[in-house]
Tab-separated table of C-alpha atoms in Angstrom:
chain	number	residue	atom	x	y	z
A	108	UNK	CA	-63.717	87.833	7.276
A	109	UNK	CA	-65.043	87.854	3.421
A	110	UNK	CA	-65.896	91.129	1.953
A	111	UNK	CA	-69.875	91.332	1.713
A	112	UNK	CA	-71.435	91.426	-1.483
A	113	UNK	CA	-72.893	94.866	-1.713
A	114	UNK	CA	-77.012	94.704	-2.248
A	115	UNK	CA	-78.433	94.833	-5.430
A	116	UNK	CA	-80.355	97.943	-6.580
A	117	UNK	CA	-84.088	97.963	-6.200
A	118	UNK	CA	-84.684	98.678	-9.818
A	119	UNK	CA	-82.598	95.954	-11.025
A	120	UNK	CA	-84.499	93.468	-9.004
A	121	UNK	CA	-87.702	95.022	-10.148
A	122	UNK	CA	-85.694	94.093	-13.883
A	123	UNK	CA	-85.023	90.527	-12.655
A	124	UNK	CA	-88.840	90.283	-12.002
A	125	UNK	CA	-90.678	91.469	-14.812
A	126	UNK	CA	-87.804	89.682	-17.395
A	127	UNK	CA	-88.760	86.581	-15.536
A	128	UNK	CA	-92.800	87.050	-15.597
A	129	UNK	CA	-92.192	88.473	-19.418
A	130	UNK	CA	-90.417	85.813	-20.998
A	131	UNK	CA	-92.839	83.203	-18.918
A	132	UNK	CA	-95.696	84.946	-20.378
A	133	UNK	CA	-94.175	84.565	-23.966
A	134	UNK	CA	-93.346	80.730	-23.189
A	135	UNK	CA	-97.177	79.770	-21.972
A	136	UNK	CA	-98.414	81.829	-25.064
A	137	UNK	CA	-96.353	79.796	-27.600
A	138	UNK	CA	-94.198	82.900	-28.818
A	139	UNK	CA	-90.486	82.254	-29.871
A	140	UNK	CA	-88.383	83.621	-32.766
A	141	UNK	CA	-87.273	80.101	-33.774
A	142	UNK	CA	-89.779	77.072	-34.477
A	143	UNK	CA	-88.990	73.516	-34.331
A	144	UNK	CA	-87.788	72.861	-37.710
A	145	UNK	CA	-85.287	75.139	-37.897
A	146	UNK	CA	-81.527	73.362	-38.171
A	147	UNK	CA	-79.900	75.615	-35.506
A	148	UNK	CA	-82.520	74.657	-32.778
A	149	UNK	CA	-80.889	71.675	-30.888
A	150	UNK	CA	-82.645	71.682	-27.506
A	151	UNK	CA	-86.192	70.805	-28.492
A	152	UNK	CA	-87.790	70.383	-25.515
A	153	UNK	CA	-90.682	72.485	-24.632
A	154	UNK	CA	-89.054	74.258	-21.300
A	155	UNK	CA	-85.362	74.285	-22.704
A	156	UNK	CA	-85.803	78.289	-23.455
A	157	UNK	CA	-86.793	79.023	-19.468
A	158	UNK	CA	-83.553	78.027	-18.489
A	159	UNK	CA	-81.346	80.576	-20.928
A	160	UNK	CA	-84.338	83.198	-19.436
A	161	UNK	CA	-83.292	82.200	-16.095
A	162	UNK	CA	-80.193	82.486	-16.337
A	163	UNK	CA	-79.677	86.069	-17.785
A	164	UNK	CA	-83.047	87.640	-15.540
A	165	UNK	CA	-80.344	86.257	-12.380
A	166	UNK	CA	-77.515	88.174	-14.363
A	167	UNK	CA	-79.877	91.881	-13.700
A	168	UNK	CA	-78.999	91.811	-10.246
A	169	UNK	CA	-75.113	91.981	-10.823
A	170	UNK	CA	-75.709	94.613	-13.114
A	171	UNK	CA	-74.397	97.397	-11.222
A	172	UNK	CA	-72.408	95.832	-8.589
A	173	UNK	CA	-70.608	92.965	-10.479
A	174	UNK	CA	-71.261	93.722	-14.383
A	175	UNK	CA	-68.551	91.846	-16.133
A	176	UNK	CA	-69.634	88.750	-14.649
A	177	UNK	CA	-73.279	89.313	-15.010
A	178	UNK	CA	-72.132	89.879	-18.998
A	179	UNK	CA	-70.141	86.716	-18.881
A	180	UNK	CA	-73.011	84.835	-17.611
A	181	UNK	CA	-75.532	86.698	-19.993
A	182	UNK	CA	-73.131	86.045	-22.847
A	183	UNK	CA	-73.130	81.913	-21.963
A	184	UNK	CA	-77.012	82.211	-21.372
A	185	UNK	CA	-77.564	83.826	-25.291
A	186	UNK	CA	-75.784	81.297	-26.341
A	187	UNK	CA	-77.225	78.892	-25.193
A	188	UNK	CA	-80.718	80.018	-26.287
A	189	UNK	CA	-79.504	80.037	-29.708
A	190	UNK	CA	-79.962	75.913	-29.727
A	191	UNK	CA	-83.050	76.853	-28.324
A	192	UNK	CA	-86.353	78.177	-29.313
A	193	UNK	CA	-85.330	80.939	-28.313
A	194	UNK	CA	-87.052	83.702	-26.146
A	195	UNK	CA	-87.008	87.440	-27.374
A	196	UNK	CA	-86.813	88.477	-23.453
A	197	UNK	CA	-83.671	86.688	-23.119
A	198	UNK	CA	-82.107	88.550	-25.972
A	199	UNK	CA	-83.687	92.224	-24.475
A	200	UNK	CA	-82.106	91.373	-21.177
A	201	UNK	CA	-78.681	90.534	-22.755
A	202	UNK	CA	-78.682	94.469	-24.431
A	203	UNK	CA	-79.326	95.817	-21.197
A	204	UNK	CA	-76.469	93.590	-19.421
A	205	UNK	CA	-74.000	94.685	-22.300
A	206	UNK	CA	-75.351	98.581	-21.445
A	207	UNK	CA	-74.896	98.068	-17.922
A	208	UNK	CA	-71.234	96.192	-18.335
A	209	UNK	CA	-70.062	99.729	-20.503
A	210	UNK	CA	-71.646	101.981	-18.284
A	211	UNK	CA	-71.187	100.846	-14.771
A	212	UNK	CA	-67.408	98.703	-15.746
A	213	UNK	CA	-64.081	99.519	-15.128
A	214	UNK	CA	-62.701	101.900	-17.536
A	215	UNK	CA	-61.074	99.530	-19.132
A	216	UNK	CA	-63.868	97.762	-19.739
A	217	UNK	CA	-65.765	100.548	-20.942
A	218	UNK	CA	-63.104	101.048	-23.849
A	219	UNK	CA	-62.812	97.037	-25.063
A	220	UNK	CA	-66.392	96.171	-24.825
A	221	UNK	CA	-67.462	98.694	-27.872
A	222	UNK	CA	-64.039	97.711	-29.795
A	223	UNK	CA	-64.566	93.772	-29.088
A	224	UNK	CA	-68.437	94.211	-30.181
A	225	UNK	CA	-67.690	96.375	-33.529
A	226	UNK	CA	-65.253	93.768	-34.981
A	227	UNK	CA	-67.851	90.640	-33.939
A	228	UNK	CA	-70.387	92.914	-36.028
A	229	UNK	CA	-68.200	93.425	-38.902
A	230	UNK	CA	-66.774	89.461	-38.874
A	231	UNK	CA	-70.243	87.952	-38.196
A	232	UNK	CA	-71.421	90.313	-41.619
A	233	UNK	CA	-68.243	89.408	-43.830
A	234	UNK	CA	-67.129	86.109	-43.156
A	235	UNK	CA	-70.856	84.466	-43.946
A	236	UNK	CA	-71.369	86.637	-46.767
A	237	UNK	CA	-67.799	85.807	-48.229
A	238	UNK	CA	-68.358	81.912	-47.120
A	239	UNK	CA	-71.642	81.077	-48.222
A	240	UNK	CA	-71.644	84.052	-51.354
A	241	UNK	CA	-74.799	85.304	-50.031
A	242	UNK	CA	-75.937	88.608	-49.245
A	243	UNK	CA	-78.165	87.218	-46.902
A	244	UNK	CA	-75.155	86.385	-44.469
A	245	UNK	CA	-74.730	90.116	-43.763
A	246	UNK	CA	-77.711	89.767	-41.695
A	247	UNK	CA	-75.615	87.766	-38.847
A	248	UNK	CA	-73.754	90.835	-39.018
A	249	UNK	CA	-76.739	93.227	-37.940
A	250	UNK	CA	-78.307	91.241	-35.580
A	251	UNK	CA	-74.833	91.016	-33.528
A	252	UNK	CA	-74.575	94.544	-33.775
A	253	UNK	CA	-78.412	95.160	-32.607
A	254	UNK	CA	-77.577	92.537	-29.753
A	255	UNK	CA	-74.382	93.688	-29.399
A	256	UNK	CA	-72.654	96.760	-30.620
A	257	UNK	CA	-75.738	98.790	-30.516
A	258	UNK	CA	-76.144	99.183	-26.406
A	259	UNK	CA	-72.488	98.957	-25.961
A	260	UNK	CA	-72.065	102.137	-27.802
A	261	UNK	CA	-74.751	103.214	-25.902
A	262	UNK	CA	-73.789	102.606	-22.523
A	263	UNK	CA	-69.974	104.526	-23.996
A	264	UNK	CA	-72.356	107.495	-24.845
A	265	UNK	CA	-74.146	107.505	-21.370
A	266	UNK	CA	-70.467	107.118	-19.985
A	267	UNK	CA	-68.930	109.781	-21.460
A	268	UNK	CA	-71.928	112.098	-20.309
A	269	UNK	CA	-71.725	111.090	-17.297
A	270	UNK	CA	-68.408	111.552	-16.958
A	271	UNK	CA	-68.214	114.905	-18.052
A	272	UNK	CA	-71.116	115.796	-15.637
A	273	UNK	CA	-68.878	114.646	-12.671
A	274	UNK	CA	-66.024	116.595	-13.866
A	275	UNK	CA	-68.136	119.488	-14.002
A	276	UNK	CA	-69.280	119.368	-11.037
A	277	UNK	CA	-65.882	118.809	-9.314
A	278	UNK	CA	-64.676	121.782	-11.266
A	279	UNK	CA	-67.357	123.395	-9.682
A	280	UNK	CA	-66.940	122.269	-6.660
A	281	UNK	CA	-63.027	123.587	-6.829
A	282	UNK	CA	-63.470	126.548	-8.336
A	283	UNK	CA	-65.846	127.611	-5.451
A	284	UNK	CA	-63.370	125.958	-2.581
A	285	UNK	CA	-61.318	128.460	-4.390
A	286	UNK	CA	-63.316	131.452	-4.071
A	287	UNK	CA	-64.392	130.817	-0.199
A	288	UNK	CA	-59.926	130.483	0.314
A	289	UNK	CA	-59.598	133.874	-1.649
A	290	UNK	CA	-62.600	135.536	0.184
A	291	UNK	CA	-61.164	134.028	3.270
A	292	UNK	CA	-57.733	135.422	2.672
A	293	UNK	CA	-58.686	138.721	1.934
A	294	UNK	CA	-60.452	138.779	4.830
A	295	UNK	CA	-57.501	138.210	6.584
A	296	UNK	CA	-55.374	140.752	4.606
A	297	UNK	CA	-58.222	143.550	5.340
A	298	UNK	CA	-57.813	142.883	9.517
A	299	UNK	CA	-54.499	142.979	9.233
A	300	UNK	CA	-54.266	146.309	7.533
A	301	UNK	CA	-56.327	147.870	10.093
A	302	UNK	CA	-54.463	146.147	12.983
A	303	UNK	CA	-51.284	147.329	11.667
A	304	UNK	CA	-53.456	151.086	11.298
A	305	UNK	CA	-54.925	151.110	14.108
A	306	UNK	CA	-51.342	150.281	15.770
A	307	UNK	CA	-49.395	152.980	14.192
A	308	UNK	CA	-52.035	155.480	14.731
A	309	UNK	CA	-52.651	154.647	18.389
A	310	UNK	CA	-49.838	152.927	20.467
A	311	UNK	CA	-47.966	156.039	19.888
A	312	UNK	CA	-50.776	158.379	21.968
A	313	UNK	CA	-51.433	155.804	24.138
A	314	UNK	CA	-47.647	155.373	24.732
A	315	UNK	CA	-47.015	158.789	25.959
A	316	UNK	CA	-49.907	159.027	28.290
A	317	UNK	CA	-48.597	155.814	30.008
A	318	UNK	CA	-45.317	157.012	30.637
A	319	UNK	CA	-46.358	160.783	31.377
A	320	UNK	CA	-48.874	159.294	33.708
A	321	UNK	CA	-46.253	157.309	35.856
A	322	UNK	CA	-44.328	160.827	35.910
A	323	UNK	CA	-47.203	162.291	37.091
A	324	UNK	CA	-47.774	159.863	39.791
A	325	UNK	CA	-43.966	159.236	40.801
A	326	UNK	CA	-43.258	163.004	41.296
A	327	UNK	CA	-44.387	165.323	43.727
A	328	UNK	CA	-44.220	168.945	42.018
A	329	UNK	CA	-47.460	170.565	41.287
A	330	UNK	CA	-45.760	171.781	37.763
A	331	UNK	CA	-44.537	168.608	36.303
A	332	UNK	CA	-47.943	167.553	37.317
A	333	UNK	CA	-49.621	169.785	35.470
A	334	UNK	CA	-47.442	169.203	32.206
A	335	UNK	CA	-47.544	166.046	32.016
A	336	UNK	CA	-51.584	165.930	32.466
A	337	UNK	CA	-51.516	168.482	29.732
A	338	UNK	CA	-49.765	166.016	27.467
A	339	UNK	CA	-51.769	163.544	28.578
A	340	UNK	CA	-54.857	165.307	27.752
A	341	UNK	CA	-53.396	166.313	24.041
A	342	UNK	CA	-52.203	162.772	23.275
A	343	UNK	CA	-55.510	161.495	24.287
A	344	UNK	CA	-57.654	163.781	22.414
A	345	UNK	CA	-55.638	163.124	19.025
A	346	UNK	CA	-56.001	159.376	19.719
A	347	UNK	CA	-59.684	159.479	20.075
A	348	UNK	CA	-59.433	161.845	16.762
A	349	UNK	CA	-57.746	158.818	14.930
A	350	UNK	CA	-59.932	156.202	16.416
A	351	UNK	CA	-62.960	157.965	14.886
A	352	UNK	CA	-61.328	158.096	11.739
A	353	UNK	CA	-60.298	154.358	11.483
A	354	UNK	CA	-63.939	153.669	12.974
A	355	UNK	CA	-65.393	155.932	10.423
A	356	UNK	CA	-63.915	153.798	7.441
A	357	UNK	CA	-65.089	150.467	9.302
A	358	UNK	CA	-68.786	151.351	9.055
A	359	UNK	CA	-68.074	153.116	5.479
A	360	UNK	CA	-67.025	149.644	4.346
A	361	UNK	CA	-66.130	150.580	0.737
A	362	UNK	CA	-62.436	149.978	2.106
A	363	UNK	CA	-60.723	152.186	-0.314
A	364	UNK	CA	-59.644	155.439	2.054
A	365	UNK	CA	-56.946	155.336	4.255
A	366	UNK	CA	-57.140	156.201	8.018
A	367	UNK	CA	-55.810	159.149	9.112
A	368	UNK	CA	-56.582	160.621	5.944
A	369	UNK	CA	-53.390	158.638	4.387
A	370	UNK	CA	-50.397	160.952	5.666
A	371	UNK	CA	-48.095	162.020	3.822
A	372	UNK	CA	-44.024	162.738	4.708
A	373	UNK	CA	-44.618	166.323	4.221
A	374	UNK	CA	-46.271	165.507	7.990
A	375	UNK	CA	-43.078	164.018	9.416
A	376	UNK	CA	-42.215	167.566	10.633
A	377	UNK	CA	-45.740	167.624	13.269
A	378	UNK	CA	-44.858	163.585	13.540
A	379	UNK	CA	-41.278	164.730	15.097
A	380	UNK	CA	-42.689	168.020	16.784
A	381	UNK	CA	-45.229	165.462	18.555
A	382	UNK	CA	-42.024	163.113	19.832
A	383	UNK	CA	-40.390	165.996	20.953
A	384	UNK	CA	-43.257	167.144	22.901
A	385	UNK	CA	-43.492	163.619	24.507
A	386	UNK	CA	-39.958	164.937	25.484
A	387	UNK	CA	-37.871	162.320	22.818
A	388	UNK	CA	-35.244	164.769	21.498
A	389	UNK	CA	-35.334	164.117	18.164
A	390	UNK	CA	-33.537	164.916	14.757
A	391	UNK	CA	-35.058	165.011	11.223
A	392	UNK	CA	-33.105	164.634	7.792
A	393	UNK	CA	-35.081	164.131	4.931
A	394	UNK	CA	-33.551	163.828	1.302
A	395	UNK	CA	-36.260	163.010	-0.717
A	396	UNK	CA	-37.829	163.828	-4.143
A	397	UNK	CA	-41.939	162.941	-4.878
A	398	UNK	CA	-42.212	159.095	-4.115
A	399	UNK	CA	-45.766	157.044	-4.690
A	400	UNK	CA	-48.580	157.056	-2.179
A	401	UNK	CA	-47.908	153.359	-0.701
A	402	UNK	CA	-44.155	154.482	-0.251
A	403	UNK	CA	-44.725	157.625	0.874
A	404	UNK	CA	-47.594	155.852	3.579
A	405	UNK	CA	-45.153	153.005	4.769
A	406	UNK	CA	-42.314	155.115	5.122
A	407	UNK	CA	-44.696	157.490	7.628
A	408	UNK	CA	-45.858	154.693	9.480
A	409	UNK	CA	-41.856	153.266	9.805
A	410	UNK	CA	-40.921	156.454	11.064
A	411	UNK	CA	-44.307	156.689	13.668
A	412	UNK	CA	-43.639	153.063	14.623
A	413	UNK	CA	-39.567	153.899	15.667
A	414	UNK	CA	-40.180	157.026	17.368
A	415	UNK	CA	-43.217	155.418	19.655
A	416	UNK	CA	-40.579	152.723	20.540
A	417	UNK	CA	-37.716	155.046	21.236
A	418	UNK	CA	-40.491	156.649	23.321
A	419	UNK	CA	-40.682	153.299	25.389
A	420	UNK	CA	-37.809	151.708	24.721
A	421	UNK	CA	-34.806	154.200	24.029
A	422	UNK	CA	-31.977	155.341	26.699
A	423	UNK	CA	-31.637	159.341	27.447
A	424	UNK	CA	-30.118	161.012	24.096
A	425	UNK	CA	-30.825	161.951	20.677
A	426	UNK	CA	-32.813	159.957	18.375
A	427	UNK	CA	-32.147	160.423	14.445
A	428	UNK	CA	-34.672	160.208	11.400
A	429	UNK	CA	-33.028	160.244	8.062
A	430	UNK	CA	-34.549	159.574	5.028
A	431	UNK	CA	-32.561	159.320	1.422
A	432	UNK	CA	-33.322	158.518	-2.073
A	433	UNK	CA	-31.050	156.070	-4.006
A	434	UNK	CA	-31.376	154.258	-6.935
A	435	UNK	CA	-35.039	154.491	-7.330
A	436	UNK	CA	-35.253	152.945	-3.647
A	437	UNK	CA	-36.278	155.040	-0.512
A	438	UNK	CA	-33.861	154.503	2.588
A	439	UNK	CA	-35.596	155.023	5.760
A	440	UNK	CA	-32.943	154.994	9.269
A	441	UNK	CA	-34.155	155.490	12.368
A	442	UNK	CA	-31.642	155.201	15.373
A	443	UNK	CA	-31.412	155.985	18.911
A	444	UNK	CA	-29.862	155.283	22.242
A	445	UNK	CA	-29.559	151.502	23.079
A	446	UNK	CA	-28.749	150.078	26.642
A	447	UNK	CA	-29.085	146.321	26.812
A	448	UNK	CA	-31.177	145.584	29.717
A	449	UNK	CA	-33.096	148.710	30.522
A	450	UNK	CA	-36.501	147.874	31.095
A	451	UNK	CA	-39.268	149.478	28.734
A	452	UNK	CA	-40.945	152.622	30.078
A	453	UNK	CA	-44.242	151.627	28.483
A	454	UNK	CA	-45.686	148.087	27.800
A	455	UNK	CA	-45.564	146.510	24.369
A	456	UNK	CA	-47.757	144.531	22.446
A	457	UNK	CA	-44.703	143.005	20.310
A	458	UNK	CA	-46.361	144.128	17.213
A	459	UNK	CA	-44.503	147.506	15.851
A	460	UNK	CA	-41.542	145.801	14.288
A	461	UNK	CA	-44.165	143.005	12.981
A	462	UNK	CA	-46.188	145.604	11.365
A	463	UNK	CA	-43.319	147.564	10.067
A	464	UNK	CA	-41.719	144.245	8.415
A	465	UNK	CA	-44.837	143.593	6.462
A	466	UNK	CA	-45.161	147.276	5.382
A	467	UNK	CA	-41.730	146.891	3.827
A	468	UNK	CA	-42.661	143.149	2.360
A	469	UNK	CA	-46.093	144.652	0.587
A	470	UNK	CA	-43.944	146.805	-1.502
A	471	UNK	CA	-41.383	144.543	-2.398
A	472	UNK	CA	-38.835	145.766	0.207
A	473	UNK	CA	-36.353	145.002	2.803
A	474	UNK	CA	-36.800	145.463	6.671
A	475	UNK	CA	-33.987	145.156	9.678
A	476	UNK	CA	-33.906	146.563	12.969
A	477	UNK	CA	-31.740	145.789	15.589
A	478	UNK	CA	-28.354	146.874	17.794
A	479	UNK	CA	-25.983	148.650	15.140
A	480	UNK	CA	-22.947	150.691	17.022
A	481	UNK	CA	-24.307	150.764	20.275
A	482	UNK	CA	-27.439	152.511	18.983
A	483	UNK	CA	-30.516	150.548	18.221
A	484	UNK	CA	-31.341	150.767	14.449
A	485	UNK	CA	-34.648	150.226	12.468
A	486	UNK	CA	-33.549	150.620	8.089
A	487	UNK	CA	-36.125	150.041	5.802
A	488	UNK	CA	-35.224	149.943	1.791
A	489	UNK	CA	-38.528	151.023	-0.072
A	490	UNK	CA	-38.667	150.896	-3.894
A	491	UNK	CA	-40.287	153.655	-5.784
A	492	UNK	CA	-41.174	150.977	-8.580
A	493	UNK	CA	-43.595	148.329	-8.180
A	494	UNK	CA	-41.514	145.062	-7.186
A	495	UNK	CA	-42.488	141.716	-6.246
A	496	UNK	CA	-44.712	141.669	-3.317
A	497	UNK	CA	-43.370	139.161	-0.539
């Protein structure tokens, strides 16, 4: 099936119209540039210049949609007016087909046209002048660049413009595509800090009243009973404590304190007191000097994270903490008893070695966790220099 011609614009038919009714106009009133006894007017006969007119007011039309044909046309139409008496109308509706083929052309086009149209002006000035040794012959020259060069250069002007408004607005256009991804990533980045916050600070509370709970309901002794409510009670009080905190800096929305009132590892001493009240027995070595805040708060939450999963994960025995400095790097360890196969004491959302992986990659460090010895093992390597974030 042939391609359809696309429709002319309305304005360029409006052109076609009042060209046409113009140059008419012009005819019936008598008015050409040439008269009858010039030597370059072949085509005598009264009506010969309506048919050059014709021609280029049926070039408008393709002005847009098919412009180097409508100029190829145009440019066999002028000519042939030239034998003519000629009609100015034909001649102003050949400048704006030369316009229209710079402007709305290929590019290539657009850089040949003002090129091919200079060196006609310059020729069509020098070689009458130099032929017939009169000055006079210079004026060939200017009226091919009035018809000629004159709207090509301007339809290269309007082009460039244009141009450069479209690029503009593209950049535009990018730059804010741009800013909506960035907004839309840090978006992300801020829920995932306070998912992996409100994860350290809770799952370990909520851990421990799950599995004192189940003691309490499993065991028949009025004294574990009572214990274990107790704990329940005090884990459930300090979890509600941290969820106001965390809720506290939601509504705040400046975004730049840190729940929990960013602890420090002077507090791994009450961390470990609270696992061994959850009745983890647990052993604390820390060999550290002054490390930065973010290593000092990932290393916390590390240590938090492991001891709420030896909590629900970890078989009867000790479980050690050890942290070390070496070579401007913090080691964190964390190991305890590991049976394959025992089932977990508490449910798990999945998301404690997540989080603890992207603490370590924010800082530029490494993360591993998994059986070492017959112990389960959770080492994170934190540098106490900025490095590359992952």
């Amino acid at each position: 099936m042939p391609l359809a011609l696309p429709r002319p614009h309305r304005d360029d038919l409006r052109i076609t119209v009042g060209g046409l009714l113009g140059g008419v106009l012009l005819w019936v009133l008598g008015i050409h540039p040439r008269v009858a006894s010039d030597n370059l007017v072949l085509w005598q006969a009264p009506w010969a210049p309506l048919v050059p007119l014709a021609l280029t007011a049926a070039c408008e039309p393709l002005r847009r949609i098919r412009p180097r044909v409508g100029l190829l046309i145009g440019t066999v139409a002028l000519t042939l007016d030239t034998v003519t008496l000629g009609s100015v109308v034909t001649v102003v509706l050949y400048t704006d087909l030369m316009y229209a083929a710079v402007l709305y052309g290929s590019p290539a086009a657009a850089r040949r046209i003002p090129w091919i149209t200079g060196m006609l002006t310059v020729l069509g000035g020098v070689v009458p002048a130099a032929l017939w040794r009169d000055p006079q012959g210079l004026l060939i020259g200017v009226g091919v660049g009035v018809v000629a060069f004159a709207p090509a250069a301007m339809g290269w002007v309007v082009r460039n413009h244009r141009d450069a408004a479209e690029a503009a607005r593209l950049r535009a256009e990018q730059t804010a595509l741009l800013a909506e991804m960035d907004r839309a990533q840090a978006v992300t980045s801020e829920r995932a800090r306070f998912a992996r916050e409100l994860h350290d600070m809770v799952a370990n509370h909520l851990s421990a009243i799950a599995i004192h709970s189940t003691a309490a309901l499993s065991l028949d002794d009025p004294k574990t009973s009572m214990d274990a409510l107790a704990v329940i009670r005090e884990n459930s009080v300090e979890g509600l404590a941290e969820m106001r905190r965390l809720i506290g800096i939601l509504r705040d929305g400046s975004g730049d304190r840190e729940p929990a009132a960013s602890p420090t590892l002077d507090g791994l001493g009450a961390l470990v007191d609270g696992a061994r009240s959850n009745g983890l027995e647990v052993t604390l070595d820390a060999g550290h000097d002054s490390v930065p805040v973010p290593v000092e708060l990932a290393a916390y939450r590390i240590v938090q994270e492991s001891l709420t999963n030896a909590l629900k994960h970890a078989a009867s025995g000790c479980v050690h903490v050890a942290l070390r400095q070496e070579n401007d790097t913090l080691q964190v360890r964390v190991t305890s008893p590991y049976r394959p196969g025992d089932s977990p004491r508490a449910p798990g959302s999945g998301a404690g070695l997540t989080g603890m992986r992207e603490r370590a990659a924010l800082l530029g460090g490494s993360f591993e966790a998994g059986p070492e010895d017959g112990r389960w093992a959770v080492r994170a390597a934190l540098p106490l220099t900025e490095g590359d974030p992952a």
